[in-house]
JSON list of C-alpha atoms in Angstrom, two decimals:
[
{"chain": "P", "resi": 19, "resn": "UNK", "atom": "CA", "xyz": [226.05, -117.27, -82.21]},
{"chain": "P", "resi": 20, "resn": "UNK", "atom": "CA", "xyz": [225.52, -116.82, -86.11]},
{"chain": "P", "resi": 21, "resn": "UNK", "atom": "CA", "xyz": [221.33, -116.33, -86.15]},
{"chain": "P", "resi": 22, "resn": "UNK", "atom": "CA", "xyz": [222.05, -115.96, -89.92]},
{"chain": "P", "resi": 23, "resn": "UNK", "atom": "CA", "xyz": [223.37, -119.89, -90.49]},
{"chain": "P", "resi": 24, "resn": "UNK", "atom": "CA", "xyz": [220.02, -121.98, -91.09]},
{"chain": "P", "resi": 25, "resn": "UNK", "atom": "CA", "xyz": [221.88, -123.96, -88.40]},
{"chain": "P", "resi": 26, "resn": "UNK", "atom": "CA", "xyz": [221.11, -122.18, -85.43]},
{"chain": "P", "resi": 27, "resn": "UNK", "atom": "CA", "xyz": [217.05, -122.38, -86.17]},
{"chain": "P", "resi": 28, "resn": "UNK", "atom": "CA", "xyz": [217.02, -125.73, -87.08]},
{"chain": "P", "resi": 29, "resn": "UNK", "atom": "CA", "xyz": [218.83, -126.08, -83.03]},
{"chain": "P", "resi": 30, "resn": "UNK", "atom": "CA", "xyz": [215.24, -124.56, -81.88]},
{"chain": "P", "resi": 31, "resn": "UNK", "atom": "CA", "xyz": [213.88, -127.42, -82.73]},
{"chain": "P", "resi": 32, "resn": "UNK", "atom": "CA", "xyz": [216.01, -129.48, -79.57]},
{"chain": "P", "resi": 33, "resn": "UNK", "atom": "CA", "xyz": [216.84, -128.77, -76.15]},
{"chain": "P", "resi": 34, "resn": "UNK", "atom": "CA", "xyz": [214.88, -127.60, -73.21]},
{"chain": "P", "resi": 35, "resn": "UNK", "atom": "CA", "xyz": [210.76, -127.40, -73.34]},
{"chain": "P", "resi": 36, "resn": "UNK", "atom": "CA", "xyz": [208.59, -125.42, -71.17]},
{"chain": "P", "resi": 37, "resn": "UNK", "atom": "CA", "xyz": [205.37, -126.16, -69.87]},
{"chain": "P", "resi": 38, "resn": "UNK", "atom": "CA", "xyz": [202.86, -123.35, -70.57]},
{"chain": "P", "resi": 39, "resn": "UNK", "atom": "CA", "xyz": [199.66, -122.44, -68.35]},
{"chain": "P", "resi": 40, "resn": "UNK", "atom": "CA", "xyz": [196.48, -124.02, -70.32]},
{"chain": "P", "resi": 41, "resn": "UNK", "atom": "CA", "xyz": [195.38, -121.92, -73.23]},
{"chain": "P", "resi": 42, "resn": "UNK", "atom": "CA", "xyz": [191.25, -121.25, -71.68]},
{"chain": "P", "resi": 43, "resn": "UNK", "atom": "CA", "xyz": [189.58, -118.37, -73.68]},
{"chain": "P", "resi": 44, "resn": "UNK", "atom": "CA", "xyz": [186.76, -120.22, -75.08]},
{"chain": "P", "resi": 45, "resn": "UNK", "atom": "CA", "xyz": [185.96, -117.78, -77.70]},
{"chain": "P", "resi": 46, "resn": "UNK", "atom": "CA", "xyz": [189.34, -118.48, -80.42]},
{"chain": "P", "resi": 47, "resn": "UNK", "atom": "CA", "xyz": [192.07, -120.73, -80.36]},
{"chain": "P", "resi": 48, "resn": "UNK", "atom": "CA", "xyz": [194.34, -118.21, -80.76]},
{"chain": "P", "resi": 49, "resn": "UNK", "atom": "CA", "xyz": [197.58, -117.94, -78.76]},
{"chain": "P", "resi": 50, "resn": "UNK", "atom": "CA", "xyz": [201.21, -120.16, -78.47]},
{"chain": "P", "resi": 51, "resn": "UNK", "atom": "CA", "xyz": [201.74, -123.79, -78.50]},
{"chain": "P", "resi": 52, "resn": "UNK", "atom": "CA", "xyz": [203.83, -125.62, -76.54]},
{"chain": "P", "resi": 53, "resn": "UNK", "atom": "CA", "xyz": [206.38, -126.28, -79.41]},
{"chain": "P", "resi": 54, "resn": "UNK", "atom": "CA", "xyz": [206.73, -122.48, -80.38]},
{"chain": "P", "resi": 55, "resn": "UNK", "atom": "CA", "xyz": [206.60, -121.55, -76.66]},
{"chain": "P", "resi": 56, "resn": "UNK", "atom": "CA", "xyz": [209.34, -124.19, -76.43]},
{"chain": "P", "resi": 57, "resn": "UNK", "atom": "CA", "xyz": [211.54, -122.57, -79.06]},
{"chain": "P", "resi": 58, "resn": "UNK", "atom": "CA", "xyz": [210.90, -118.93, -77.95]},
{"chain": "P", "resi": 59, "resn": "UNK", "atom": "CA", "xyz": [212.23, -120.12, -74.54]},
{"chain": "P", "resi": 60, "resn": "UNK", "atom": "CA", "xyz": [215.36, -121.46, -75.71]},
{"chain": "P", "resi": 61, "resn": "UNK", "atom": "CA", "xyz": [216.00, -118.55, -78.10]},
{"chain": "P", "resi": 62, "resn": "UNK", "atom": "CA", "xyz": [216.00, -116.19, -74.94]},
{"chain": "P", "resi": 63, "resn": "UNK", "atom": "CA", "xyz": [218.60, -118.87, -72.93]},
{"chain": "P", "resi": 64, "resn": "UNK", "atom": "CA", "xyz": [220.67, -118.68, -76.13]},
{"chain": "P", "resi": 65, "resn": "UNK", "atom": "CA", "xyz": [220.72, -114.87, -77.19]},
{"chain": "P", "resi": 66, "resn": "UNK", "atom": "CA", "xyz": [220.44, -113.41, -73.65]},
{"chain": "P", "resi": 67, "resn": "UNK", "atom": "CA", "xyz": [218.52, -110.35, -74.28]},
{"chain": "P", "resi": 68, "resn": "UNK", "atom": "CA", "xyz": [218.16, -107.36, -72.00]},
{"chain": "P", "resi": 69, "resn": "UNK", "atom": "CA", "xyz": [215.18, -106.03, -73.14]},
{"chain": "P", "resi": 70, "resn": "UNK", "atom": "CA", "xyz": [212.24, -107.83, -74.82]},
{"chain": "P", "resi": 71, "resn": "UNK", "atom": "CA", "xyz": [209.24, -106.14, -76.42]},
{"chain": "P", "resi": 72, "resn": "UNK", "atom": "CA", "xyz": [206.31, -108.41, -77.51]},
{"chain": "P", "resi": 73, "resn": "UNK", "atom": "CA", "xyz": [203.53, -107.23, -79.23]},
{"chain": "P", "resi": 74, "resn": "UNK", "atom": "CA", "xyz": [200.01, -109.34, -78.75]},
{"chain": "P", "resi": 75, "resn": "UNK", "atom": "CA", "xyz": [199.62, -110.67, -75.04]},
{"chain": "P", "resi": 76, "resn": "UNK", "atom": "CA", "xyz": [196.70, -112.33, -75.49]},
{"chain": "P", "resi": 77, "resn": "UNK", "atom": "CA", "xyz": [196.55, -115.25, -72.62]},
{"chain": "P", "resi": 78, "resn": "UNK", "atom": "CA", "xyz": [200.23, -114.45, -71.98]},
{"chain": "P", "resi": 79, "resn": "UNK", "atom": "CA", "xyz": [201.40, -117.76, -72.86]},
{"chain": "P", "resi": 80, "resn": "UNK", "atom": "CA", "xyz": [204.20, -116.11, -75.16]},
{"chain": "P", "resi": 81, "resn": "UNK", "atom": "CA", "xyz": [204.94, -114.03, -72.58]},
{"chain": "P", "resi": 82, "resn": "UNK", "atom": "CA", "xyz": [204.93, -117.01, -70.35]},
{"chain": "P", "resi": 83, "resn": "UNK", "atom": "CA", "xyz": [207.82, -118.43, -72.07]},
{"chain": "P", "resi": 84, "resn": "UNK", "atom": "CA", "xyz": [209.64, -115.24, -72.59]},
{"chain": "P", "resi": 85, "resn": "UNK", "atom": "CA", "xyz": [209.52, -114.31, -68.59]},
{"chain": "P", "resi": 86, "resn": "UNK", "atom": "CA", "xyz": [210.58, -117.76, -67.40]},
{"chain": "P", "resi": 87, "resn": "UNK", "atom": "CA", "xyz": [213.74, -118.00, -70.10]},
{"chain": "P", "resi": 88, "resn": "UNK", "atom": "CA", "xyz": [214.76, -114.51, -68.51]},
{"chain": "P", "resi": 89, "resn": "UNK", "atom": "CA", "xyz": [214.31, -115.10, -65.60]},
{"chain": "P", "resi": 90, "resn": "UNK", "atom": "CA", "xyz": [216.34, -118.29, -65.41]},
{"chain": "P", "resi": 91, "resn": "UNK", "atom": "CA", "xyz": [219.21, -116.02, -67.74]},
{"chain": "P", "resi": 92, "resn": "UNK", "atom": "CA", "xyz": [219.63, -113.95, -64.42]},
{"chain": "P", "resi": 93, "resn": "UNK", "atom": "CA", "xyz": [220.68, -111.46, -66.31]},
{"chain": "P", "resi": 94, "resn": "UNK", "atom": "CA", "xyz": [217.80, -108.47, -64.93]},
{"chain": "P", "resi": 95, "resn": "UNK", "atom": "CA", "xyz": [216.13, -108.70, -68.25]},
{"chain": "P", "resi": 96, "resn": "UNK", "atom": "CA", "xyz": [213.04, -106.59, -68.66]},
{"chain": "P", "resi": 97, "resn": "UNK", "atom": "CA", "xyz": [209.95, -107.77, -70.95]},
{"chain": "P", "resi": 98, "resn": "UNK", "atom": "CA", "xyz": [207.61, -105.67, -72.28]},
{"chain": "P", "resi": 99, "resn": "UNK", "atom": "CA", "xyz": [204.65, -106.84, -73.26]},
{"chain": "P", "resi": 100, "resn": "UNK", "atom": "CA", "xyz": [201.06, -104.95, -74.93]},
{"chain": "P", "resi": 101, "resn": "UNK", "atom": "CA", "xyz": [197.95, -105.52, -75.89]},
{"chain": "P", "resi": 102, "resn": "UNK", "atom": "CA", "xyz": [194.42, -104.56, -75.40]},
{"chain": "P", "resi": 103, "resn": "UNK", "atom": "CA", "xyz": [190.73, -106.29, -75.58]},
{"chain": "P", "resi": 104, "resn": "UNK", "atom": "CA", "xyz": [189.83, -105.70, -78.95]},
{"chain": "P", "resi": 105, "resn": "UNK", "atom": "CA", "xyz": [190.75, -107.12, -82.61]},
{"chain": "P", "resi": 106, "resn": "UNK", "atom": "CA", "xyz": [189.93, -105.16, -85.57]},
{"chain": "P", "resi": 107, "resn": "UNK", "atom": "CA", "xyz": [189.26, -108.21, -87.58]},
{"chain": "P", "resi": 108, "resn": "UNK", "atom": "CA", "xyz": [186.79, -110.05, -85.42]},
{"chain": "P", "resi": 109, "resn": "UNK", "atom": "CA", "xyz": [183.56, -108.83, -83.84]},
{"chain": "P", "resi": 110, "resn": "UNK", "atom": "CA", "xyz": [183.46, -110.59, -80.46]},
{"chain": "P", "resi": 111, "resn": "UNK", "atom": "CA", "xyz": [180.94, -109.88, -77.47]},
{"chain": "P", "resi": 112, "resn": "UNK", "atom": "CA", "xyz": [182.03, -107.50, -74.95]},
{"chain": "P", "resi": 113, "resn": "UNK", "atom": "CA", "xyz": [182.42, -110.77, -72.62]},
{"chain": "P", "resi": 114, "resn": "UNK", "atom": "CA", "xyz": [184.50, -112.38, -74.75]},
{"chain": "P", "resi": 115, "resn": "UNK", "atom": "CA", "xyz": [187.09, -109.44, -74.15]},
{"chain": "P", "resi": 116, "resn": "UNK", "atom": "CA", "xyz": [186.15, -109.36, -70.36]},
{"chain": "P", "resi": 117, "resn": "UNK", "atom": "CA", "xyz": [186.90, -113.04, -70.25]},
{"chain": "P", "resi": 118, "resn": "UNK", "atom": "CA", "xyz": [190.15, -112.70, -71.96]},
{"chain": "P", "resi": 119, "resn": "UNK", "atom": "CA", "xyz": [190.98, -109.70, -69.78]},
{"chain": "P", "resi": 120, "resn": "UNK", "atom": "CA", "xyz": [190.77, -112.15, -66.55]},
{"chain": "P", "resi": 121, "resn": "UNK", "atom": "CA", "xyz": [192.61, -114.76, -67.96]},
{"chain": "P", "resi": 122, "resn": "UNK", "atom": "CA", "xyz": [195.68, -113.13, -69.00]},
{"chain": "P", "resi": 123, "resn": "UNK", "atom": "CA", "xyz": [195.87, -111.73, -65.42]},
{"chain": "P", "resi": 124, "resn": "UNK", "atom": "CA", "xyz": [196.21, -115.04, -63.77]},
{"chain": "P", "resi": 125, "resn": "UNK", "atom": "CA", "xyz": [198.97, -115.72, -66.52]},
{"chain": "P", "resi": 126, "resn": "UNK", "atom": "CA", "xyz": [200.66, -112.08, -65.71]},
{"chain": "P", "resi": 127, "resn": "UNK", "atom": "CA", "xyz": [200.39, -113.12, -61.89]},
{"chain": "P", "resi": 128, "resn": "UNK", "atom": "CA", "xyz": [201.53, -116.51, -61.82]},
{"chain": "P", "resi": 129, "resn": "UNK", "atom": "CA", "xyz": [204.34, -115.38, -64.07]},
{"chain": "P", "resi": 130, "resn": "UNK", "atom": "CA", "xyz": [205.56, -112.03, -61.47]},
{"chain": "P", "resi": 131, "resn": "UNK", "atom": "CA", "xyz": [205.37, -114.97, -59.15]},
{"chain": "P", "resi": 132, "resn": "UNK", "atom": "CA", "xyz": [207.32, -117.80, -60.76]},
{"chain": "P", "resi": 133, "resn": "UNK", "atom": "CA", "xyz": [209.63, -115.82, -62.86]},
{"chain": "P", "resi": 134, "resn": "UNK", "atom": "CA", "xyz": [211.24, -113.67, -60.29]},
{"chain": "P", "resi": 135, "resn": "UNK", "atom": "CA", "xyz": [214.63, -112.42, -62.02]},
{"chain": "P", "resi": 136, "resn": "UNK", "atom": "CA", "xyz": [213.47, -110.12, -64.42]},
{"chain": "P", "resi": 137, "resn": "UNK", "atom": "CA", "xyz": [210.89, -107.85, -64.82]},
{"chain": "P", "resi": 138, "resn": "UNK", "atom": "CA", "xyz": [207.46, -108.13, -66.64]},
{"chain": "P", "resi": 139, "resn": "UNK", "atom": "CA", "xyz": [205.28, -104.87, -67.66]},
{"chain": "P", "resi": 140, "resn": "UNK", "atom": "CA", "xyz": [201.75, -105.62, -69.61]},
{"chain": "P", "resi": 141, "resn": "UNK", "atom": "CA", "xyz": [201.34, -102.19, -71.34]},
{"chain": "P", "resi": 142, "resn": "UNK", "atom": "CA", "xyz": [197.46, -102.11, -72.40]},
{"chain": "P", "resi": 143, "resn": "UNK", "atom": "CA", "xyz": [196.87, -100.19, -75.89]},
{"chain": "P", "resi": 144, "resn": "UNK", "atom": "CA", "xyz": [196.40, -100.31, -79.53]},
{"chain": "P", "resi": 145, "resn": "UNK", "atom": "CA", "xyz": [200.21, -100.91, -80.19]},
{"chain": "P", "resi": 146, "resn": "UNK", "atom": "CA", "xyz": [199.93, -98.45, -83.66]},
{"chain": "P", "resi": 147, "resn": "UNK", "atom": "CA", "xyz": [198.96, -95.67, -81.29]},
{"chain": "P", "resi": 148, "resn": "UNK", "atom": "CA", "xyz": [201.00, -96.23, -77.75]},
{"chain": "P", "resi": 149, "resn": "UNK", "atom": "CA", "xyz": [204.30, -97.75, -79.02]},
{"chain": "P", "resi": 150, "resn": "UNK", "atom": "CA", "xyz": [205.84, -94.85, -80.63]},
{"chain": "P", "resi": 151, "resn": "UNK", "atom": "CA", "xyz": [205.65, -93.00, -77.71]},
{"chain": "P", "resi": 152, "resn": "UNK", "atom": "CA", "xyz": [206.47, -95.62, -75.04]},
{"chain": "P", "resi": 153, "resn": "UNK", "atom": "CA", "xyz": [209.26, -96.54, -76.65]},
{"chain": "P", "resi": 154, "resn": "UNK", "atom": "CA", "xyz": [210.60, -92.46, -76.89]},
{"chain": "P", "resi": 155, "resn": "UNK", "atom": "CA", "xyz": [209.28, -91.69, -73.26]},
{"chain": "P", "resi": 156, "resn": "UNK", "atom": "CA", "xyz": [211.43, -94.61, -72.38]},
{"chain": "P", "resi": 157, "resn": "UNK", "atom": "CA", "xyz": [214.29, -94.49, -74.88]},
{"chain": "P", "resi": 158, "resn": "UNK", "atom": "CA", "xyz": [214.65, -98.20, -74.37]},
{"chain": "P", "resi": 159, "resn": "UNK", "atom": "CA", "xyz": [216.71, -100.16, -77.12]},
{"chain": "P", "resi": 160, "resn": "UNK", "atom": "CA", "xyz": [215.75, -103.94, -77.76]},
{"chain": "P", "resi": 161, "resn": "UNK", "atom": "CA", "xyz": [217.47, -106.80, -78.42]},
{"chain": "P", "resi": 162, "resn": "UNK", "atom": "CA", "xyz": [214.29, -109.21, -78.72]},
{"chain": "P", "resi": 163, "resn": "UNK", "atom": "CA", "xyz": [210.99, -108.27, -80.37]},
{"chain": "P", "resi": 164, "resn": "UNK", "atom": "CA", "xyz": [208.50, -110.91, -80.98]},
{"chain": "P", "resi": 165, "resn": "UNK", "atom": "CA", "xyz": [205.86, -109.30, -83.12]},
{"chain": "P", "resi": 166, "resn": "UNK", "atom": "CA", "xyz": [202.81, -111.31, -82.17]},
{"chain": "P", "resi": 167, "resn": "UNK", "atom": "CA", "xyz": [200.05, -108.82, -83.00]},
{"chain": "P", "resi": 168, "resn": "UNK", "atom": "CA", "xyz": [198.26, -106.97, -85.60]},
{"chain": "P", "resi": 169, "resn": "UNK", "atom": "CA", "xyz": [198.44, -110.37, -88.02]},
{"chain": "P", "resi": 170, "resn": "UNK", "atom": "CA", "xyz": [197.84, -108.18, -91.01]},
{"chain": "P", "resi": 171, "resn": "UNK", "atom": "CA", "xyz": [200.38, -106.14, -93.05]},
{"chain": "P", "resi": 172, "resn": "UNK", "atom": "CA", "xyz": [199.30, -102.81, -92.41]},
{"chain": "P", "resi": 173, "resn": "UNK", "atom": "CA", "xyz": [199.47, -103.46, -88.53]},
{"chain": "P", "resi": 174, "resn": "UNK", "atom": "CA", "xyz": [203.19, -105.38, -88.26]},
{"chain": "P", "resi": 175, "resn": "UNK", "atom": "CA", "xyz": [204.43, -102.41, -90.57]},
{"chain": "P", "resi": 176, "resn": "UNK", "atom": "CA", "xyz": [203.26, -99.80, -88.00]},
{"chain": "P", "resi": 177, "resn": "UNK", "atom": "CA", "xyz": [205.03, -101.38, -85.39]},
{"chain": "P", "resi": 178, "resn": "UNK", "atom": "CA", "xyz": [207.84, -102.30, -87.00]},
{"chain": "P", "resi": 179, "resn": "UNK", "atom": "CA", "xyz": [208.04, -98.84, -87.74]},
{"chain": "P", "resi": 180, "resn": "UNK", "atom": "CA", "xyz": [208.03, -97.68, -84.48]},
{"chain": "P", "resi": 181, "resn": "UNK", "atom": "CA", "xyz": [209.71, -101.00, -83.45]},
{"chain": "P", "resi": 182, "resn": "UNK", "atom": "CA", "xyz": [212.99, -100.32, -85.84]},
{"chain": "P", "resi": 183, "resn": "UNK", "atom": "CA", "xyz": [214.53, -96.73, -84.59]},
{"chain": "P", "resi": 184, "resn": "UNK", "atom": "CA", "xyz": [215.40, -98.28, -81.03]},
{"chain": "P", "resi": 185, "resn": "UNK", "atom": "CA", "xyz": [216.64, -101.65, -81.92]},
{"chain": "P", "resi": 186, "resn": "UNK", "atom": "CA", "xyz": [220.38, -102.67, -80.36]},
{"chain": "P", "resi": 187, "resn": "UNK", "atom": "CA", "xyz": [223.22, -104.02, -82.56]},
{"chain": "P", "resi": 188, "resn": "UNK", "atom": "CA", "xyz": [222.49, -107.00, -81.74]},
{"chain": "P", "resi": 189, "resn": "UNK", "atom": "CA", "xyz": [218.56, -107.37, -82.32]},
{"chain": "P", "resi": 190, "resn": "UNK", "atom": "CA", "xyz": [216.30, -110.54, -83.62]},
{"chain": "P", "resi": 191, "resn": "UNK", "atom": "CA", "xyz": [212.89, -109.91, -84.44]},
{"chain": "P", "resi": 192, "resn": "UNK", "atom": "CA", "xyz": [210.05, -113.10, -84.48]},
{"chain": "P", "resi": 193, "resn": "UNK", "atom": "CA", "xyz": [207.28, -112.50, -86.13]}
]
């Protein structure tokens, strides 16, 4: 697989789909469409990854996707996943977060229940602080990191940063 030939993008765009829970936080219509769910899936069937690291759970949705194209790789893939309730750009309610917080545990439970051949681990935490040391605790390398947090530059830097020191040979980022 050449991920550097416009090709293989533009082959995304066809193939399998997946059907993603129902985006329900009432507050922003934040989080993955089908199409781009649809696309991360088949990215994971094609490239096979052992380790996944996504940054920006939200409803899980993304992570949705991600758990059920590992799972169906059989390959014992592991997916890491963070977040917390909180957005440094917004000023929600504290129920806003509370809802949120519900909602993306029925997604993490339905997905530890349908997508049984790999692993799933929500990690709660302000990525810029926890991921640094996670990932040297852990002294996992990555082959898949979808960057789906911190939509500003100052916040995908800092976890690229972190993010870049334990990537394999073989890694693809999505931002």
């Amino acid at each position: 697989i050449d991920i550097a030939d416009n090709r293989f993008w533009h082959s995304l765009e066809r193939g399998e789909s997946i059907e993603l829970p129902p985006a329900r936080w009432r507050f922003r219509k934040w989080g993955s469409v089908r199409r781009d769910a649809s696309r991360l899936y088949r990215l994971v069937r094609l490239l096979r990854p052992e380790v996944i690291i996504e940054t920006g759970t939200f409803e899980a949705q993304g992570t949705y996707a991600l758990a059920a194209a590992a799972s169906a790789n059989n390959n014992n893939a592991r997916v890491f996943t963070f977040d917390y309730d909180g957005d440094p750009t917004t000023t929600l309610p504290d129920e806003a977060w509370k809802e949120l917080r519900s909602i993306r545990q029925s997604t993490l439970d339905l997905i530890h229940t349908t997508s049984q051949n790999c692993t799933v681990e929500f990690v709660e935490g302000d990525t810029r602080q926890i991921l640094p040391r996670f990932l040297e605790e852990r002294q996992l390398t990555w082959d898949l990191f979808f960057q789906d947090s911190m939509h500003y530059y100052d916040g995908i830097l800092s976890e690229w940063t972190a993010m870049r020191a334990y990537a394999s040979n073989r890694a693809v980022v999505v931002f």
